[in-house]
Coordinates of C-alpha atoms in Angstrom, one line a residue:
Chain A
X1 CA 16.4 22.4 32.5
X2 CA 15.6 21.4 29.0
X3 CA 17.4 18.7 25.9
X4 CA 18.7 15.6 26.5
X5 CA 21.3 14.5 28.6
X6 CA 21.5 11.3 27.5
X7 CA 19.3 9.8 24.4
X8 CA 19.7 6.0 23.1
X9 CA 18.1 4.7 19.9
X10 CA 17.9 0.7 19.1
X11 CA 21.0 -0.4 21.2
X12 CA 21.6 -4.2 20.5
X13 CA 24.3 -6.4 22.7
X14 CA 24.5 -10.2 22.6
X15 CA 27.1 -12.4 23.9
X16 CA 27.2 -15.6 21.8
X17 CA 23.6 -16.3 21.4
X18 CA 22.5 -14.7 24.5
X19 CA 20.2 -11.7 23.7
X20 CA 21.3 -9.0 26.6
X21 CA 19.8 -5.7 25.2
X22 CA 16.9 -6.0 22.6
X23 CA 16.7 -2.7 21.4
X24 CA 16.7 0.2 23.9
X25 CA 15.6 3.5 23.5
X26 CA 16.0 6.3 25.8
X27 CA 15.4 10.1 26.6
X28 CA 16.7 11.7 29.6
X29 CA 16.1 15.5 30.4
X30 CA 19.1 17.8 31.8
X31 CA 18.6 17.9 35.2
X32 CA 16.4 15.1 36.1
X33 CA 16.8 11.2 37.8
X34 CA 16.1 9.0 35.1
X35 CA 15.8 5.2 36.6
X36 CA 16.3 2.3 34.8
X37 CA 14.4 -0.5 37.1
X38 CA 14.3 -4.2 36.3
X39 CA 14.9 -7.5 37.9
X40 CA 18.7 -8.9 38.2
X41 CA 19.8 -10.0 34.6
X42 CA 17.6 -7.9 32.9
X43 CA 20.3 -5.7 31.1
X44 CA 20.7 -3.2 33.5
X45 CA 24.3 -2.7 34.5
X46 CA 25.1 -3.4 30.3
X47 CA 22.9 -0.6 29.8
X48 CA 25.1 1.9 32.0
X49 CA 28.5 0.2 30.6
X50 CA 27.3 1.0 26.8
X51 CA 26.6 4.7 28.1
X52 CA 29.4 5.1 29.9
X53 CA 31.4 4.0 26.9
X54 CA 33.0 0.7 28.4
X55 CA 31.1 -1.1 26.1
X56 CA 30.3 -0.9 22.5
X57 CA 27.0 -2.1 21.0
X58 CA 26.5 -4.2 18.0
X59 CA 24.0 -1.8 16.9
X60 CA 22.1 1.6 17.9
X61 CA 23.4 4.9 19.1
X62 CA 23.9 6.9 21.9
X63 CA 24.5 10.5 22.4
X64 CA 25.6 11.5 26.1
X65 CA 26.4 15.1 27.3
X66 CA 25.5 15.8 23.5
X67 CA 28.7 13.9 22.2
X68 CA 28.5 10.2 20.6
X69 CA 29.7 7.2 23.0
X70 CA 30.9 5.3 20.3
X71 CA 32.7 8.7 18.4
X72 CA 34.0 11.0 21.1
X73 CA 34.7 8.7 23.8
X74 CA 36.6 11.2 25.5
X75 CA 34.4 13.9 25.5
X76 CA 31.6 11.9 26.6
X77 CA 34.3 10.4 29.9
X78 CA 34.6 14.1 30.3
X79 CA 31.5 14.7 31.1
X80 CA 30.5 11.9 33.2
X81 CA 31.0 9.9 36.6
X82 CA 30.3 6.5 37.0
X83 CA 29.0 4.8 40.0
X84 CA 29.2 0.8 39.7
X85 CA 27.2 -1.6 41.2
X86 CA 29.8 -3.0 43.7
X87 CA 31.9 0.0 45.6
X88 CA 35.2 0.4 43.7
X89 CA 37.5 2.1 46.3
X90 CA 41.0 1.0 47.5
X91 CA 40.8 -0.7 50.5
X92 CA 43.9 -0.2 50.9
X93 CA 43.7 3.3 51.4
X94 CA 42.2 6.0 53.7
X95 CA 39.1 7.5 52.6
X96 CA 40.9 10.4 52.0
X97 CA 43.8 9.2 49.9
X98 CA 41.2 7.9 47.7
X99 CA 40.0 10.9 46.8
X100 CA 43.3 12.2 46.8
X101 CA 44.1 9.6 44.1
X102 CA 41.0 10.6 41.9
X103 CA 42.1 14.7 42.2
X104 CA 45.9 13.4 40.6
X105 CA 43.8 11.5 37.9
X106 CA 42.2 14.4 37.0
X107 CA 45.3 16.5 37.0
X108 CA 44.2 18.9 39.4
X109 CA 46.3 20.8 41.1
X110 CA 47.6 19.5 44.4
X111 CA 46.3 22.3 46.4
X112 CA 42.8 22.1 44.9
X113 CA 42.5 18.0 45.1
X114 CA 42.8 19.0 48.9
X115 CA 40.2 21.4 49.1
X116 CA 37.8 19.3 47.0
X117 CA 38.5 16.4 49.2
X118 CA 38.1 17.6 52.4
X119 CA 34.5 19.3 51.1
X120 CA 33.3 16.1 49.9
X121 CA 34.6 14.3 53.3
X122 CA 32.7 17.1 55.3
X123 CA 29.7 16.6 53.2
X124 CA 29.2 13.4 52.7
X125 CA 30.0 13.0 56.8
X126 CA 33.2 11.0 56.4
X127 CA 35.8 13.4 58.5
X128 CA 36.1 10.7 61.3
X129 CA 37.3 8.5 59.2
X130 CA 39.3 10.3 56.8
X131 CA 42.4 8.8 57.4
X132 CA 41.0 5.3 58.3
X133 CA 41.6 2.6 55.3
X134 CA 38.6 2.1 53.6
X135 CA 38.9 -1.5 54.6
X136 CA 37.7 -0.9 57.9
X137 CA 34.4 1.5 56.9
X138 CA 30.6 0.1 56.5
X139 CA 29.1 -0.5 53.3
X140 CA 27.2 2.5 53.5
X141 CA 30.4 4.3 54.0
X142 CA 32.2 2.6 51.4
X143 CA 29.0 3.8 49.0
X144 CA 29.0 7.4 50.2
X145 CA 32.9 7.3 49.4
X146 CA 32.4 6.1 46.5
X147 CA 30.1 8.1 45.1
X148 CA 32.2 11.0 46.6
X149 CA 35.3 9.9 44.4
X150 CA 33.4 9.7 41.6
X151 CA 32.2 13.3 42.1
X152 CA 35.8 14.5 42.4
X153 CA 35.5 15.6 38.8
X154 CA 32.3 17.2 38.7
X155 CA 30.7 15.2 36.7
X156 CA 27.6 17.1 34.5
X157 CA 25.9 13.6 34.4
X158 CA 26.4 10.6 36.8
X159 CA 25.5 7.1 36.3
X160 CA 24.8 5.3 39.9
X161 CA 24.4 1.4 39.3
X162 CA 22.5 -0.1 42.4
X163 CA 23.5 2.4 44.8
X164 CA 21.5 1.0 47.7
X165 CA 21.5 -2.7 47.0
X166 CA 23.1 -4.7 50.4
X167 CA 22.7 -1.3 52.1
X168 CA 20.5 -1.4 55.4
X169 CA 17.6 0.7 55.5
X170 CA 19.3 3.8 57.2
X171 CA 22.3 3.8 55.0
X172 CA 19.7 3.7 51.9
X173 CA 17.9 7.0 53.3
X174 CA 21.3 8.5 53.7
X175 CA 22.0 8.0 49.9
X176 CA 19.0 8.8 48.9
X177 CA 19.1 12.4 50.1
X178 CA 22.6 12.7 49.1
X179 CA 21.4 11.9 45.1
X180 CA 18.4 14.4 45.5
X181 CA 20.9 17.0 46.6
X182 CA 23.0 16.0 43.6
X183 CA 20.0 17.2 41.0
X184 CA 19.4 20.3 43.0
X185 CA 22.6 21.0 42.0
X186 CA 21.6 20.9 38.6
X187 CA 23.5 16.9 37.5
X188 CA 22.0 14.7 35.9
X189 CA 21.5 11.2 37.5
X190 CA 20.7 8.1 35.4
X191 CA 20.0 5.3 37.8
X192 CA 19.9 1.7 37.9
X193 CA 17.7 -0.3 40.7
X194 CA 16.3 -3.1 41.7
X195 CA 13.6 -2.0 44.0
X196 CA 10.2 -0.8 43.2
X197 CA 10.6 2.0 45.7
X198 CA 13.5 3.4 45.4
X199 CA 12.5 4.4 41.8
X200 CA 9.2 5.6 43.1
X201 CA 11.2 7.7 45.7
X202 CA 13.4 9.2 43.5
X203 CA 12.9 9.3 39.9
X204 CA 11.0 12.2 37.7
X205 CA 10.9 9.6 34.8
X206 CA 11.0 5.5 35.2
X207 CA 11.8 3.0 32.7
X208 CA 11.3 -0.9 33.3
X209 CA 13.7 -3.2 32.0
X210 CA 12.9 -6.7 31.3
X211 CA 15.0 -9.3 29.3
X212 CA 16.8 -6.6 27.7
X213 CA 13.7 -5.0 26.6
X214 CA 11.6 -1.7 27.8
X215 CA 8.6 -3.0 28.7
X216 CA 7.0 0.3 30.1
X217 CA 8.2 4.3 30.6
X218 CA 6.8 7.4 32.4
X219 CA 6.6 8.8 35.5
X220 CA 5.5 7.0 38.6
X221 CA 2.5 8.0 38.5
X222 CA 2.0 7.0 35.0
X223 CA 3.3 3.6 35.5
X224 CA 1.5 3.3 38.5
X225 CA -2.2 3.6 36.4
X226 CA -1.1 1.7 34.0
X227 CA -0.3 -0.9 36.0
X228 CA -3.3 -3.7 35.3
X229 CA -5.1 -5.7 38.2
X230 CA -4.2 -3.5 41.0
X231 CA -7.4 -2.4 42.3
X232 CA -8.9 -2.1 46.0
X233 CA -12.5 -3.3 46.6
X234 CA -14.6 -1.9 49.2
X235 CA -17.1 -3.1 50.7
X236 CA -19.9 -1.3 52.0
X237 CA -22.9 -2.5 54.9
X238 CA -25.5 0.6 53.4
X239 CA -26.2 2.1 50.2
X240 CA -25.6 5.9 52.1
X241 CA -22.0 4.3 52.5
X242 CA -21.8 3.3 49.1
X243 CA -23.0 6.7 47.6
X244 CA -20.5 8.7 49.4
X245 CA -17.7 6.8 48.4
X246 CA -18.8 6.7 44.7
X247 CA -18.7 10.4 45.0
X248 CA -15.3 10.8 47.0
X249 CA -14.0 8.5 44.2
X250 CA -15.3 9.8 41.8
X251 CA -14.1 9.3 38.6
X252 CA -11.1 6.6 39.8
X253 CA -13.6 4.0 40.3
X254 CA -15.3 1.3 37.6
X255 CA -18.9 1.6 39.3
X256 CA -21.1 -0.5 42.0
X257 CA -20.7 -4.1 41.6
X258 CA -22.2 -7.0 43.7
X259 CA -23.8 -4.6 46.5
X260 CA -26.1 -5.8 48.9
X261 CA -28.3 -4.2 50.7
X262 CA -28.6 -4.8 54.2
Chain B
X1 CA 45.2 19.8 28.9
X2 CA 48.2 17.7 29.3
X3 CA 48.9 16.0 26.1
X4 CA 48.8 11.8 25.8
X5 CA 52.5 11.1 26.6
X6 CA 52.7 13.8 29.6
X7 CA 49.3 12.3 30.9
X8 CA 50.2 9.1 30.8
X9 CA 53.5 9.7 32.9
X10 CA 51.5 12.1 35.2
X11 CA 49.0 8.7 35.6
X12 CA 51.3 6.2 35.9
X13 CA 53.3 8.3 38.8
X14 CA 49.8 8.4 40.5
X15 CA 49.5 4.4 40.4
X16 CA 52.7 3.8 41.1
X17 CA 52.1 6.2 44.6
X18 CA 49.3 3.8 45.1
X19 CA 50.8 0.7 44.4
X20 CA 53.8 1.1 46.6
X21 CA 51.3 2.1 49.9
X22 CA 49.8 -1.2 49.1
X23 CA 53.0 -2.5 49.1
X24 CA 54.0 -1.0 52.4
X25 CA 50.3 -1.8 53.9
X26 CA 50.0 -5.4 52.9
X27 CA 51.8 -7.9 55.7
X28 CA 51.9 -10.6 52.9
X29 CA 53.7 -8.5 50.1
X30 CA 56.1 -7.3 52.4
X31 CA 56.9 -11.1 54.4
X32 CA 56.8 -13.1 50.7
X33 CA 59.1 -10.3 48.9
X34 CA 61.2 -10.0 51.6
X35 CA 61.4 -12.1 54.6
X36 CA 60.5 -15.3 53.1
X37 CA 63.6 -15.5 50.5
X38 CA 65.8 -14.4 54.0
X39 CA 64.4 -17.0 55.7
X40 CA 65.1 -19.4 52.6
X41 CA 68.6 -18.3 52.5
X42 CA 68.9 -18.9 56.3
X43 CA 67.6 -22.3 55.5
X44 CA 69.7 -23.8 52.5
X45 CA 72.6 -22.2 53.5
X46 CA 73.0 -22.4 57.4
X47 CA 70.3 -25.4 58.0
X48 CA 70.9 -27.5 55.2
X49 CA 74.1 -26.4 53.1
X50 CA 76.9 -28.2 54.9
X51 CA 75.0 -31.2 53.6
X52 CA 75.1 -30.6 50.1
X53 CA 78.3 -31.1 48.4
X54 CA 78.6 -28.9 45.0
X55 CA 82.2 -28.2 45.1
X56 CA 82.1 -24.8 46.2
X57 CA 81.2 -22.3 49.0
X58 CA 77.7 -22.8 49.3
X59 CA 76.6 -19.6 50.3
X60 CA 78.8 -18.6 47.2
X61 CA 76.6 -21.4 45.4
X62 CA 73.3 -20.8 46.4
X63 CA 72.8 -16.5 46.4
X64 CA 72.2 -16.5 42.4
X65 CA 69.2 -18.9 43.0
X66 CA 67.9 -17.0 46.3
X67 CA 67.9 -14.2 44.0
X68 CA 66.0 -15.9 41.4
X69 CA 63.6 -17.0 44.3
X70 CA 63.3 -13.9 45.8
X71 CA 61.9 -12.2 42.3
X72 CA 59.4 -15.2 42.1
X73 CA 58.0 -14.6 45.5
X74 CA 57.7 -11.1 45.6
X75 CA 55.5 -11.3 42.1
X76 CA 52.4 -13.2 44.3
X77 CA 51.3 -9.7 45.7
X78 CA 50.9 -8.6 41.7
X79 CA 49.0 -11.1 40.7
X80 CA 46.3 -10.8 43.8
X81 CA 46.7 -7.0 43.1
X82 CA 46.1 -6.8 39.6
X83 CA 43.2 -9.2 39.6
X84 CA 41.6 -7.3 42.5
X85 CA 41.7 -4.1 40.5
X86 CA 39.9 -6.1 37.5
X87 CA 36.9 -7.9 39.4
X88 CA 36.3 -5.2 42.3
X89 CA 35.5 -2.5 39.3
X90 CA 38.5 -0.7 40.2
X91 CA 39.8 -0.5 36.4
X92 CA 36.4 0.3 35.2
X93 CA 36.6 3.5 37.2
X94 CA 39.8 4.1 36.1
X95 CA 38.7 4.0 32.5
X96 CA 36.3 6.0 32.6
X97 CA 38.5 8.5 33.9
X98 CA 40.5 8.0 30.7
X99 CA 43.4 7.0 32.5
X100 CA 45.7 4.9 30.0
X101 CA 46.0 1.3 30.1
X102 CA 49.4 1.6 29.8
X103 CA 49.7 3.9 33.3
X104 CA 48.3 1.0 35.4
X105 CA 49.8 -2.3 34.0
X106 CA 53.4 0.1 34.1
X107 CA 52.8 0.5 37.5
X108 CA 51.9 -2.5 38.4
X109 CA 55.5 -3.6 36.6
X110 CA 57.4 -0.9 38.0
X111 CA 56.2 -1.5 41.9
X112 CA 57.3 -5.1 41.3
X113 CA 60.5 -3.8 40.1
X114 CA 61.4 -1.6 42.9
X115 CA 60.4 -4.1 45.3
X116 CA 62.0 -7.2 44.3
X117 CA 65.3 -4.7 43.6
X118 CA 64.9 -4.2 47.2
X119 CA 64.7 -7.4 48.4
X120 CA 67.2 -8.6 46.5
X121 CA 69.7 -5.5 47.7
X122 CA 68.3 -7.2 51.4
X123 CA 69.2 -10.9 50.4
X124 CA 72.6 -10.2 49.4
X125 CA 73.2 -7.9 52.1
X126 CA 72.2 -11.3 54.1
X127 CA 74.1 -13.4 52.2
X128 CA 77.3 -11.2 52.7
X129 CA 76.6 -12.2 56.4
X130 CA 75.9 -15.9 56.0
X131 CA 79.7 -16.3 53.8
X132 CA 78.5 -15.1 50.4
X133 CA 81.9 -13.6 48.3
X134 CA 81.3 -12.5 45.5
X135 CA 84.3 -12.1 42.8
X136 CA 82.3 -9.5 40.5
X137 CA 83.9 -6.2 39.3
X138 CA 82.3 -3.3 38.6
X139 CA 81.1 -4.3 35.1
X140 CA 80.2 -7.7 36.3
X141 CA 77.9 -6.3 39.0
X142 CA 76.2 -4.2 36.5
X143 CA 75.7 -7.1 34.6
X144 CA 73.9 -8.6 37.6
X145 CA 72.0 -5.7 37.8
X146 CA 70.7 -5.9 34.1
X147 CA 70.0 -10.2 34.1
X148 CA 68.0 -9.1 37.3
X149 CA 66.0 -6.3 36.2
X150 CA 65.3 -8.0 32.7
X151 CA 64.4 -11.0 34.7
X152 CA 62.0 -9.2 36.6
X153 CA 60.6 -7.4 33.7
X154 CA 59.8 -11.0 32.4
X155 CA 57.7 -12.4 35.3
X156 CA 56.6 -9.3 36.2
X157 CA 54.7 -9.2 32.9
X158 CA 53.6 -12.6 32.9
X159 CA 51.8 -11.8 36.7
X160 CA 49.9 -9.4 35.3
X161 CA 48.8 -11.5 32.7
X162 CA 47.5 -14.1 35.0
X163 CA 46.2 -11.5 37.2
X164 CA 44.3 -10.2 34.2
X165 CA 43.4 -13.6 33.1
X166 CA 42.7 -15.1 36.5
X167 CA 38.5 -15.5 37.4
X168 CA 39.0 -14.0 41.2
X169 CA 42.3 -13.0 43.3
X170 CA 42.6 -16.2 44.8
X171 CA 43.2 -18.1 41.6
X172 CA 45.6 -15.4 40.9
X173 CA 47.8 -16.0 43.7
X174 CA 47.6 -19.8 42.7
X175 CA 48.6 -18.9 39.2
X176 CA 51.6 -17.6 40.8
X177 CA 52.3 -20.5 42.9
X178 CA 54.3 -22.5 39.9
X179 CA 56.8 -19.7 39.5
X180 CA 57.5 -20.1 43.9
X181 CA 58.4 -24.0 43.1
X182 CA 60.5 -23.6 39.3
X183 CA 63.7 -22.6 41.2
X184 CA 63.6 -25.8 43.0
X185 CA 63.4 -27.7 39.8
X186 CA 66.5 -25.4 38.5
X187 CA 70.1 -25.5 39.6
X188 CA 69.5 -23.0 41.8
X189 CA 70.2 -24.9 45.3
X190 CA 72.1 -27.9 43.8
X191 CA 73.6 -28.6 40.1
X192 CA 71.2 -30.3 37.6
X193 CA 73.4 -33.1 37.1
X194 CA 72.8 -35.0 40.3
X195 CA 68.8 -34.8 39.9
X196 CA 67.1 -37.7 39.2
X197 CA 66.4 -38.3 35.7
X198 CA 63.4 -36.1 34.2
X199 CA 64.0 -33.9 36.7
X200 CA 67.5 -33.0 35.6
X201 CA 67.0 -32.8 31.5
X202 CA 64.1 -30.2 33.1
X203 CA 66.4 -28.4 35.4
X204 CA 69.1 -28.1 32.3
X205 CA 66.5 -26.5 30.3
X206 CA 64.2 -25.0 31.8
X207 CA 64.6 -20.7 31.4
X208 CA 65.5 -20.5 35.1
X209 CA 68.9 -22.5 35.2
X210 CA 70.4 -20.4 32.1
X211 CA 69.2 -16.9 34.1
X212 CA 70.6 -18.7 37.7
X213 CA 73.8 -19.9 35.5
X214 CA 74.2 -16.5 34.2
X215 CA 74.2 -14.9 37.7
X216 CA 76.6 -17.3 39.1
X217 CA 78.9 -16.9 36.7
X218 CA 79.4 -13.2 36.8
X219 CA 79.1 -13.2 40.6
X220 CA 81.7 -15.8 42.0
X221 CA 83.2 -17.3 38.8
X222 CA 84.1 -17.1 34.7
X223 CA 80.8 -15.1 33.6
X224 CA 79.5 -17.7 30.4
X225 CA 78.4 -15.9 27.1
X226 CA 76.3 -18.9 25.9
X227 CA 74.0 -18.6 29.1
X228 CA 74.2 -15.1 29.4
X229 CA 72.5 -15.1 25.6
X230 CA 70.2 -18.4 26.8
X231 CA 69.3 -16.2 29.7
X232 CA 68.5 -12.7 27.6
X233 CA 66.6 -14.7 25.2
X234 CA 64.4 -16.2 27.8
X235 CA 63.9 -12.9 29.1
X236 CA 63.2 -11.2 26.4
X237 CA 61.1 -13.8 24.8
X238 CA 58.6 -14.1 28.7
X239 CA 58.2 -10.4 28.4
X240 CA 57.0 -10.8 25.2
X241 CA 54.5 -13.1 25.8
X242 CA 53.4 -11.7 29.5
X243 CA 53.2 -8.5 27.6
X244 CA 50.7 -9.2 24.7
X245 CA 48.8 -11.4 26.9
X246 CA 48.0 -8.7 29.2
X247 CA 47.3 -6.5 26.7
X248 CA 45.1 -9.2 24.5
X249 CA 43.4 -9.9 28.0
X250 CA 43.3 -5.9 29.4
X251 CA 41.6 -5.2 25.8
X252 CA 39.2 -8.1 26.2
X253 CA 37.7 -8.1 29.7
X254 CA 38.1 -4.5 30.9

């Protein structure tokens, strides 16, 4: 459980004059969710494309699965699955011919793309329509395929751009459960969202991304303190009100203030 | 661990599995590819062809342009295909799976190959029907065979360039709309010489009449060297072109 799955120092991208990342560092431990949370057009999804070597900076480094993305492309692809933000199956095909298609990409042997397959189908609860076109499934099923296709290769470390975004609340619970089971297993997930919550539900270490910058890092609870001008005020009819509160809370509040006594 | 070359092959045998379910799945690929240059063929030659006077049998007349036609409808489906696999993230998958450039864009080519070979083997089988007699010999029908798939080869290449060029799949297909309406503004369904003028110095020059010429000549008449080479130089010169284009293009926005 312990070194760096990924690590990024100083990663620059512009297009034209348009400043996309500003200098990006990052650390993320073997084994853990790492998410990468930030507004639309903040630099997010270029963020996953420079780690998952579809991109090339103009300046920085990155070192995934201990091999340079820029250097040893393939052993870095070797290592990793990618996710991206908008479902990237063939609709034209069944559920299970996708995944088919993924297992002869690999090179796998016939008999073992079957069996991996039909394990992924079973688990991620897409039997029923495993020989459906994936035209015809739900976006949360097109998601959970997705992801399943991606996990074909068993991929050490997997890169999940806005896994939930469009999905309804049910479909995001599903996902969610599905990822933690992924880290059980021991992968790595570096994750990319939108919502406040989703990072909070998930993620041993958070990063905000703003205008292609880091603007704050740690764990939720971290971020949470950190987090200026979020405060509750209580108010209080008696001073024996007052007192026990003060010494429930102790320690997490700034003091008395404005108290009247009634 | 396959090596590069034995990979790629492996890949490119994967895509082209895909590519021809898609193929066999999709109504329109199917209906423009195949029926529609049928149901052209029943048109200028049953509907309209006693009207047209060109000297000759006009089913005899017509089948090297319905061919033509029938390789420029049946590339529509690659275009939308190939632009598809570009904006729904499909390639970007596939990269990062270290699956070669070279696998998909073949496949894409090759599926448009075997299809249009197919519809083209349908079409003359119609055509045999509908009057069509063709004079070739042996030698003369492999020549056919050759113009055709080096035709193909040439517009196949250029769809996938617009494909990988075009902004979203439905300005693909429209980017392949042009190559639907060139063989009417070729001799393909009546000589260039009674166009209007404009339209006939286009029609005598433009690559499609040399390639239609080149047909006609080795299936019902005195096969013509000088369009033959007009015809191979075209060919050779669009797949040129279609080729570095997609690859420029592939390189640049995948």
């Amino acid at each position: 459980m312990n070194g760096s799955a990924i690590a990024a120092s100083g990663l620059r991208k512009s297009y034209k004059d348009k400043i996309v990342l500003d200098g990006i560092d990052l650390d993320v431990r073997t084994g853990t969710i790492f998410a990468l949370l930030g507004p639309n057009g903040a630099g997010k999804t270029t963020t996953v494309n420079v780690l998952t070597t579809l991109l090339t900076p103009d300046a920085g480094k990155a070192v995934v699965a201990g091999h340079d993305v820029a250097t040893e492309t393939r052993a870095v692809r070797a290592a990793i699955g990618v996710t991206g933000q908008f479902a990237s199956v063939d609709d034209l095909l069944t559920g299970e011919e996708n995944l088919l298609m993924m297992a002869d990409l690999l090179h796998l042997p016939r008999a073992e793309g079957k069996r991996i397959a039909g394990r992924l189908l079973d688990r991620f609860d897409l039997v029923g329509a495993a020989s459906k076109p994936a035209s015809s499934y739900s976006g949360g099923m097109r998601r959970k395929l997705d992801l399943a296709m991606t996990l074909v290769g068993r991929p050490r470390i997997i890169f999940l751009d806005e896994p939930t975004t469009g999905l309804d609340p049910r479909s995001r619970r599903t996902m969610w459960e599905i990822i933690r089971e992924l880290v059980a297993d021991g992968t790595t997930i570096f994750l990319t969202t939108q919502y406040l919550e989703e990072a909070d539900e998930l993620a041993d270490r958070i990063a905000v991304l703003d205008q292609g910058r880091l603007v704050a890092e740690g764990t939720a609870d971290e971020l949470k303190r950190r987090v200026p001008g979020s405060h509750i005020r209580l108010r209080f009819t008696d001073r024996h009100g007052l007192d026990v509160a003060a010494r429930v809370l102790h320690g997490s509040c700034t003091g008395p203030r404005g108290t009247t006594k009634s | 661990m396959m090596n590069g070359f034995s990979a790629t092959l492996a890949d490119s045998a994967t895509m082209l599995r895909r590519n021809f379910r898609h193929t066999m799945r999709n109504p329109l690929a199917l209906f423009n590819g195949i029926i529609m240059p049928m149901f052209l063929m029943f048109l200028m030659v049953y509907i309209f062809g006693d009207a047209f006077s060109v000297g000759v049998n006009y089913a005899d007349y017509a089948t090297p342009g319905l061919i033509l036609t029938a390789i420029c409808y049946g590339v529509g489906p690659t275009a939308i295909a190939v632009s598809s696999d570009m904006t729904t993230g499909f390639i970007n998958r596939l990269r990062v799976m270290d699956v070669s450039r070279a696998a998909v864009l073949n496949a894409h080519v090759i599926a448009t190959m075997l299809r249009s070979l197919v519809a083209i083997a349908l079409l003359i089988g119609v055509a045999l029907l509908m009057g069509f007699r063709p004079s070739a010999s042996f030698t003369e029908w492999l020549g056919v065979i050759g113009i055709v798939a080096l035709t193909v080869l040439a517009i196949g290449w250029l769809t996938v360039a617009f494909g990988l060029a075009a902004k979203s799949a439905e300005s693909a297909g429209l980017a392949a709309v042009p190559l639907m309406l060139l063989p009417f503004l070729s001799s393909a369904f009546v000589p260039a010489d009674k166009m209007g003028p404009g339209a006939r110095q286009f029609a005598e020059y433009q690559p499609f009449t040399s390639i239609i010429e080149t047909l006609r000549g080795l299936l019902t008449g005195a096969p013509s060297a000088g369009s033959a080479i007009t015809a191979i130089a075209w060919c050779v010169g669009i797949t040129l072109i279609g080729y570095l284009w997609a690859r420029a293009t592939f390189t640049k926005r995948a």
